[in-house]
Amino acid sequence: MDADIEGVPQEVSTGSLPAGDRVQRSVDEAHARYRDRDEGEVIDSIPELAEADPALFGLAVAPTGGDVHAAGDADVQFTIQSISKAFVYALVCEAHGHDEVLERVGVDNTGYPFDSVVTLELNDGHPKNPMVNAGALATTALVPGDGAAERWEHVRTGLSAFAGRRLEMDDAVHRSESAVNQRTRAIAQLLESYGRITTDPLDVVDVYTRQCALLVSARDLAVMGATLANGGVNPLTGERTVSPHVCRDVLSVLAVTGMYEKSGDWLFGIGMPAKSGISGGIVAVAPGKGALGAYSPQLDSAGNSVRGQLAAAYLSRTLGLNVFASSAAGGPRG
Ligand code: GLU
């Protein structure tokens, strides 16, 4: 479908968050409501991640203009895991442009687990989207740089700009995942066999495994998401990370694919583009308004943090973050 709208100005469709004290109250309430919920399991596929304290629960909301509102363990650091895919995709779209990246990696949900090879085989080695491992590896392979070390530095610097501070890598998690990521290596080599990765696939896997091991907090995730909500400008530092159209593209991909096989359920219930990771983080974005970051390591069967989802549902409802919600002009809200 080609609407021939290249060059037509992009108008925006956004509102604003409630006042800061109201936001803080909702964040506190969300934390209090769900901190004692005890469903879900801590991931054990990466041995080092199995050590996480299941009781941890941090929440933060970062508006596009103003201070971050946080509750609970919002400053506890954990590895970003798959949430890195969203921001690396943004960096790669910024570097190569929408069309070139779309040719390499699609934007549709697979309906399969993130580490599946099934859809790659069914689609002539063309990854369906950048949030499953096949698409994430094809995306990381497109990171600018001469060799793995330069690519890794580009990723780390880029994600740090989203967070507004220099992010460190957790060496133990990187080592731990590197020892058990045979499936990721297999996917990278499969991509190479289809000609979708043209550099050394194991170098790509290492950059990918490093990006997954970057340490962030719920507060960082909120700021990173708020940067996507703010047309690419970090609301705390004022630094431009990527262009507004890249933010729009990333958020549309997240809406369709960000919450594993539960992306539709999430969008139906919560109505925000979002990404989660298997260490228990979630970032969810309200374009123009801000973003929330959540961390709690107990996951549902798809790999999404249970407390994080509950809190996001509450915050989406109370702060007007659901991008699909409206009311009749002048009429009551339903
Ligand atoms: N590093 C993990 C992997 O590739 C990330 C998984 C995730 O958070 O979804 O297996």
Coordinates of C-alpha atoms and ligand atoms in Angstrom, one line a residue:
M1 CA 0.0 0.0 0.0
D2 CA 1.6 3.3 -1.0
A3 CA -0.4 6.4 0.0
D4 CA 2.3 8.6 -1.5
I5 CA 2.5 10.8 1.6
E6 CA 6.2 11.2 1.8
G7 CA 6.9 14.9 2.5
V8 CA 3.3 15.6 3.7
P9 CA 3.7 17.2 7.2
Q10 CA 3.1 14.9 10.2
E11 CA 0.5 16.5 12.5
V12 CA 0.3 15.0 16.0
S13 CA -2.5 13.5 18.1
T14 CA -1.7 14.0 21.7
G15 CA -2.9 15.5 25.0
S16 CA -1.1 16.1 28.3
L17 CA -0.7 14.3 31.6
P18 CA -2.5 15.4 34.8
A19 CA -0.6 17.7 37.2
G20 CA 2.5 16.2 39.0
D21 CA 0.9 15.6 42.4
R22 CA -1.9 13.6 40.7
V23 CA 0.6 11.6 38.8
Q24 CA 2.6 10.9 42.0
R25 CA -0.6 9.8 43.8
S26 CA -1.5 7.3 41.1
V27 CA 2.0 5.9 41.0
D28 CA 1.9 5.5 44.8
E29 CA -1.6 3.9 44.6
A30 CA -0.6 1.5 41.9
H31 CA 2.4 0.4 43.9
A32 CA 0.4 -0.1 47.1
R33 CA -2.4 -2.0 45.2
Y34 CA -0.2 -4.6 43.6
R35 CA 2.9 -5.0 45.7
D36 CA 1.5 -8.0 47.6
R37 CA 0.4 -9.9 44.5
D38 CA 2.4 -13.0 44.2
E39 CA 1.7 -14.7 40.9
G40 CA 4.2 -15.6 38.2
E41 CA 7.7 -17.1 38.1
V42 CA 11.1 -15.6 37.9
I43 CA 12.8 -16.6 34.6
D44 CA 15.4 -19.3 34.9
S45 CA 16.5 -19.8 31.3
I46 CA 19.5 -17.5 32.0
P47 CA 21.0 -18.8 35.3
E48 CA 22.1 -15.4 36.6
L49 CA 18.6 -14.0 36.2
A50 CA 17.1 -16.7 38.3
E51 CA 18.8 -15.1 41.4
A52 CA 16.5 -12.0 41.2
D53 CA 14.5 -11.3 44.4
P54 CA 10.8 -12.0 43.5
A55 CA 9.6 -9.3 45.9
L56 CA 11.2 -6.4 44.0
F57 CA 8.7 -4.0 42.6
G58 CA 9.6 -0.6 41.2
L59 CA 7.4 1.9 39.3
A60 CA 8.1 5.3 37.7
V61 CA 6.3 7.7 35.4
A62 CA 8.3 10.2 33.4
P63 CA 6.3 13.0 31.8
T64 CA 7.6 14.6 28.6
G65 CA 8.0 17.8 30.5
G66 CA 8.8 17.7 34.2
D67 CA 10.0 15.5 37.0
V68 CA 9.9 11.7 37.3
H69 CA 7.4 10.2 39.8
A70 CA 8.5 7.0 41.4
A71 CA 7.5 4.4 44.0
G72 CA 9.0 1.3 45.5
D73 CA 12.2 -0.2 44.0
A74 CA 12.3 2.3 41.2
D75 CA 16.1 2.7 41.4
V76 CA 17.0 -1.0 41.7
Q77 CA 19.0 -2.0 38.6
F78 CA 18.3 -5.0 36.5
T79 CA 19.3 -6.0 32.9
I80 CA 17.2 -4.5 30.2
Q81 CA 17.0 -7.7 28.1
S82 CA 14.5 -7.6 25.3
I83 CA 13.5 -4.0 26.0
S84 CA 16.8 -3.1 24.4
K85 CA 15.4 -4.3 21.1
A86 CA 13.0 -1.3 20.9
F87 CA 15.8 1.2 21.3
V88 CA 18.3 -0.5 19.1
Y89 CA 15.6 -0.6 16.4
A90 CA 15.2 3.1 16.9
L91 CA 19.0 3.7 16.4
V92 CA 19.0 1.5 13.3
C93 CA 16.0 3.3 11.8
E94 CA 17.6 6.6 12.5
A95 CA 20.8 5.4 10.8
H96 CA 19.3 3.8 7.7
G97 CA 15.8 5.1 7.3
H98 CA 12.4 3.5 7.5
D99 CA 12.3 1.8 4.1
E100 CA 15.7 0.2 4.1
V101 CA 15.1 -1.3 7.6
L102 CA 11.6 -2.4 6.6
E103 CA 13.1 -4.3 3.7
R104 CA 15.3 -6.3 6.2
V105 CA 12.9 -6.7 9.1
G106 CA 9.1 -6.7 9.0
V107 CA 6.6 -5.2 11.4
D108 CA 4.0 -7.9 12.0
N109 CA 3.4 -10.1 15.1
T110 CA 4.5 -13.7 14.7
G111 CA 2.1 -15.2 17.3
Y112 CA 5.1 -17.4 18.3
P113 CA 7.5 -17.2 21.3
F114 CA 10.3 -14.6 20.9
D115 CA 13.0 -17.2 20.3
S116 CA 11.1 -19.3 17.7
V117 CA 12.7 -20.2 14.4
V118 CA 9.4 -21.3 12.9
T119 CA 8.4 -18.0 11.2
L120 CA 11.9 -17.4 9.9
E121 CA 11.7 -20.8 8.1
L122 CA 8.2 -20.1 6.8
N123 CA 9.2 -16.6 5.4
D124 CA 12.3 -17.4 3.4
G125 CA 14.5 -16.2 6.3
H126 CA 12.8 -12.8 6.5
P127 CA 12.3 -11.9 10.2
K128 CA 8.7 -10.8 10.9
N129 CA 9.5 -8.1 13.4
P130 CA 12.4 -6.6 15.4
M131 CA 11.1 -7.6 18.8
V132 CA 11.6 -11.4 18.3
N133 CA 15.1 -12.6 18.4
A134 CA 15.4 -13.3 14.7
G135 CA 14.4 -9.7 13.9
A136 CA 16.4 -8.3 16.7
L137 CA 19.6 -10.0 15.5
A138 CA 19.0 -8.8 11.9
T139 CA 18.5 -5.3 13.4
T140 CA 21.6 -5.4 15.6
A141 CA 23.5 -6.5 12.4
L142 CA 22.5 -3.1 10.9
V143 CA 24.0 -1.0 13.8
P144 CA 26.6 1.4 12.3
G145 CA 30.2 0.7 13.1
D146 CA 33.3 -1.0 11.8
G147 CA 33.4 -4.3 13.7
A148 CA 31.7 -5.6 16.8
A149 CA 33.5 -3.2 19.3
E150 CA 32.3 -0.1 17.4
R151 CA 28.8 -1.4 17.0
W152 CA 28.6 -2.2 20.7
E153 CA 29.8 1.3 21.6
H154 CA 27.2 2.8 19.2
V155 CA 24.5 0.8 21.0
R156 CA 25.7 1.6 24.4
T157 CA 26.0 5.3 23.7
G158 CA 22.7 5.4 22.0
L159 CA 20.8 3.7 24.8
S160 CA 22.6 5.8 27.4
A161 CA 21.3 8.9 25.6
F162 CA 17.8 7.6 25.8
A163 CA 18.3 7.1 29.6
G164 CA 20.1 10.4 30.1
R165 CA 23.0 8.7 31.9
R166 CA 25.9 6.3 31.0
L167 CA 24.5 2.8 31.2
E168 CA 26.8 0.0 32.4
M169 CA 26.8 -3.6 31.4
D170 CA 26.3 -6.4 33.9
D171 CA 29.3 -8.7 33.1
A172 CA 27.9 -11.6 35.1
V173 CA 24.7 -11.6 33.1
H174 CA 26.5 -11.3 29.8
R175 CA 28.7 -14.3 30.7
S176 CA 25.8 -16.3 32.0
E177 CA 23.7 -15.7 28.8
S178 CA 26.7 -16.3 26.6
A179 CA 27.0 -19.7 28.0
V180 CA 23.4 -20.7 27.3
N181 CA 22.5 -18.8 24.1
Q182 CA 23.0 -21.7 21.6
R183 CA 19.5 -21.0 20.2
T184 CA 20.3 -17.3 19.6
R185 CA 23.6 -18.4 17.9
A186 CA 21.6 -20.9 15.8
I187 CA 19.1 -18.1 14.7
A188 CA 22.0 -15.8 13.7
Q189 CA 23.6 -18.5 11.6
L190 CA 20.2 -19.3 10.0
L191 CA 19.9 -15.6 9.1
E192 CA 23.4 -15.8 7.6
S193 CA 22.4 -18.8 5.6
Y194 CA 19.5 -16.8 4.1
G195 CA 21.8 -13.9 3.4
R196 CA 20.0 -11.7 6.0
I197 CA 23.2 -11.2 8.1
T198 CA 26.3 -10.4 6.1
T199 CA 28.8 -9.8 8.9
D200 CA 30.0 -12.5 11.3
P201 CA 26.9 -13.9 13.0
L202 CA 28.6 -14.7 16.3
D203 CA 29.8 -11.1 16.5
V204 CA 26.2 -10.0 16.1
V205 CA 25.1 -12.4 18.8
D206 CA 27.7 -10.9 21.2
V207 CA 26.6 -7.3 20.6
Y208 CA 23.0 -8.5 21.0
T209 CA 23.9 -10.3 24.3
R210 CA 25.7 -7.3 25.5
Q211 CA 22.8 -4.9 24.7
C212 CA 20.5 -7.3 26.7
A213 CA 22.9 -7.1 29.7
L214 CA 22.8 -3.3 30.0
L215 CA 21.7 -2.3 33.5
V216 CA 18.7 0.0 33.9
S217 CA 16.1 0.8 36.6
A218 CA 12.3 1.4 36.3
R219 CA 13.1 5.1 36.5
D220 CA 15.5 4.8 33.5
L221 CA 12.9 2.9 31.5
A222 CA 10.4 5.6 32.2
V223 CA 12.8 8.3 30.9
M224 CA 13.8 6.1 27.9
G225 CA 10.1 5.7 27.0
A226 CA 9.4 9.4 27.6
T227 CA 12.1 10.2 25.1
L228 CA 10.2 8.2 22.5
A229 CA 7.0 10.0 23.7
N230 CA 8.7 13.3 23.2
G231 CA 9.7 13.1 19.5
G232 CA 13.1 11.7 20.4
V233 CA 14.3 14.5 22.8
N234 CA 15.2 13.3 26.3
P235 CA 13.0 15.3 28.6
L236 CA 15.7 15.4 31.3
T237 CA 18.8 16.2 29.3
G238 CA 17.2 17.9 26.3
E239 CA 19.4 15.8 24.1
R240 CA 18.0 14.6 20.7
T241 CA 18.4 10.8 20.4
V242 CA 16.4 10.0 17.2
S243 CA 14.0 11.9 14.9
P244 CA 10.3 12.2 15.6
H245 CA 9.3 10.0 12.7
V246 CA 11.6 7.2 14.1
C247 CA 9.7 7.5 17.4
R248 CA 6.4 7.1 15.6
D249 CA 7.7 4.1 13.7
V250 CA 9.1 2.4 16.8
L251 CA 5.9 3.0 18.8
S252 CA 3.7 1.5 16.1
V253 CA 5.9 -1.6 16.0
L254 CA 5.7 -1.9 19.8
A255 CA 2.0 -1.6 19.8
V256 CA 1.8 -4.7 17.5
T257 CA 4.7 -6.8 18.9
G258 CA 6.0 -5.4 22.2
M259 CA 4.4 -7.8 24.7
Y260 CA 5.3 -11.2 23.2
E261 CA 2.3 -13.4 22.2
K262 CA 0.1 -11.3 24.5
S263 CA 0.6 -8.0 22.6
G264 CA -3.1 -8.0 21.5
D265 CA -4.3 -8.7 25.0
W266 CA -2.1 -5.9 26.4
L267 CA -3.2 -3.4 23.8
F268 CA -6.9 -4.3 24.3
G269 CA -6.6 -3.9 28.1
I270 CA -4.0 -1.2 28.5
G271 CA -3.8 0.6 25.2
M272 CA -0.2 1.7 25.1
P273 CA 2.8 0.8 22.9
A274 CA 5.1 -1.1 25.2
K275 CA 8.0 -3.5 25.5
S276 CA 8.8 -6.0 28.2
G277 CA 11.8 -8.1 28.9
I278 CA 12.3 -11.5 30.7
S279 CA 14.1 -9.9 33.7
G280 CA 10.8 -8.3 34.6
G281 CA 11.0 -4.8 33.1
I282 CA 8.2 -3.0 31.1
V283 CA 8.3 0.3 29.4
A284 CA 5.0 1.7 28.1
V285 CA 4.6 4.9 26.2
A286 CA 1.8 7.5 25.9
P287 CA 2.9 9.6 22.8
G288 CA 3.2 13.2 23.7
K289 CA 2.5 12.7 27.3
G290 CA 5.2 10.5 28.8
A291 CA 6.0 6.9 29.7
L292 CA 5.9 4.5 32.6
G293 CA 8.7 2.1 33.6
A294 CA 8.0 -0.9 35.8
Y295 CA 10.2 -3.7 37.3
S296 CA 9.1 -6.8 39.1
P297 CA 10.7 -10.2 38.2
Q298 CA 7.7 -12.5 38.5
L299 CA 6.5 -13.2 34.9
D300 CA 3.4 -14.6 33.3
S301 CA 3.5 -17.5 30.8
A302 CA 4.4 -15.1 27.9
G303 CA 7.3 -13.5 29.8
N304 CA 5.6 -10.3 30.9
S305 CA 6.0 -9.0 34.5
V306 CA 2.8 -9.7 36.4
R307 CA 2.9 -6.8 38.9
G308 CA 4.2 -4.5 36.1
Q309 CA 1.2 -5.3 33.9
L310 CA -1.2 -4.8 36.8
A311 CA 0.3 -1.4 37.7
A312 CA 0.4 -0.3 34.0
A313 CA -3.3 -1.1 33.7
Y314 CA -4.1 1.1 36.8
L315 CA -1.8 3.9 35.6
S316 CA -3.2 3.8 32.1
R317 CA -6.7 4.1 33.5
T318 CA -6.1 6.8 36.1
L319 CA -3.7 8.9 34.1
G320 CA -5.4 8.7 30.7
L321 CA -2.5 6.9 29.0
N322 CA -4.6 4.5 26.8
V323 CA -4.2 6.0 23.3
F324 CA -7.5 4.6 22.2
A325 CA -9.7 6.1 24.9
S326 CA -12.0 9.1 24.1
S327 CA -15.3 10.5 25.3
A328 CA -18.0 12.4 23.4
A329 CA -17.1 16.1 23.2
G330 CA -18.5 17.6 26.5
G331 CA -20.0 14.3 27.5
P332 CA -19.3 11.9 30.4
R333 CA -16.4 9.5 30.3
G334 CA -17.4 5.8 30.0
Ligands
GLU1 N1 18.6 -11.9 26.2 C1 17.3 -12.6 26.1 C2 17.3 -13.6 25.0 O1 17.6 -13.3 23.9 C3 16.2 -11.6 26.0 C4 14.9 -12.3 26.1 C5 13.7 -11.3 26.4 O2 13.9 -10.5 27.3 O3 12.7 -11.5 25.8 O4 17.0 -14.8 25.1

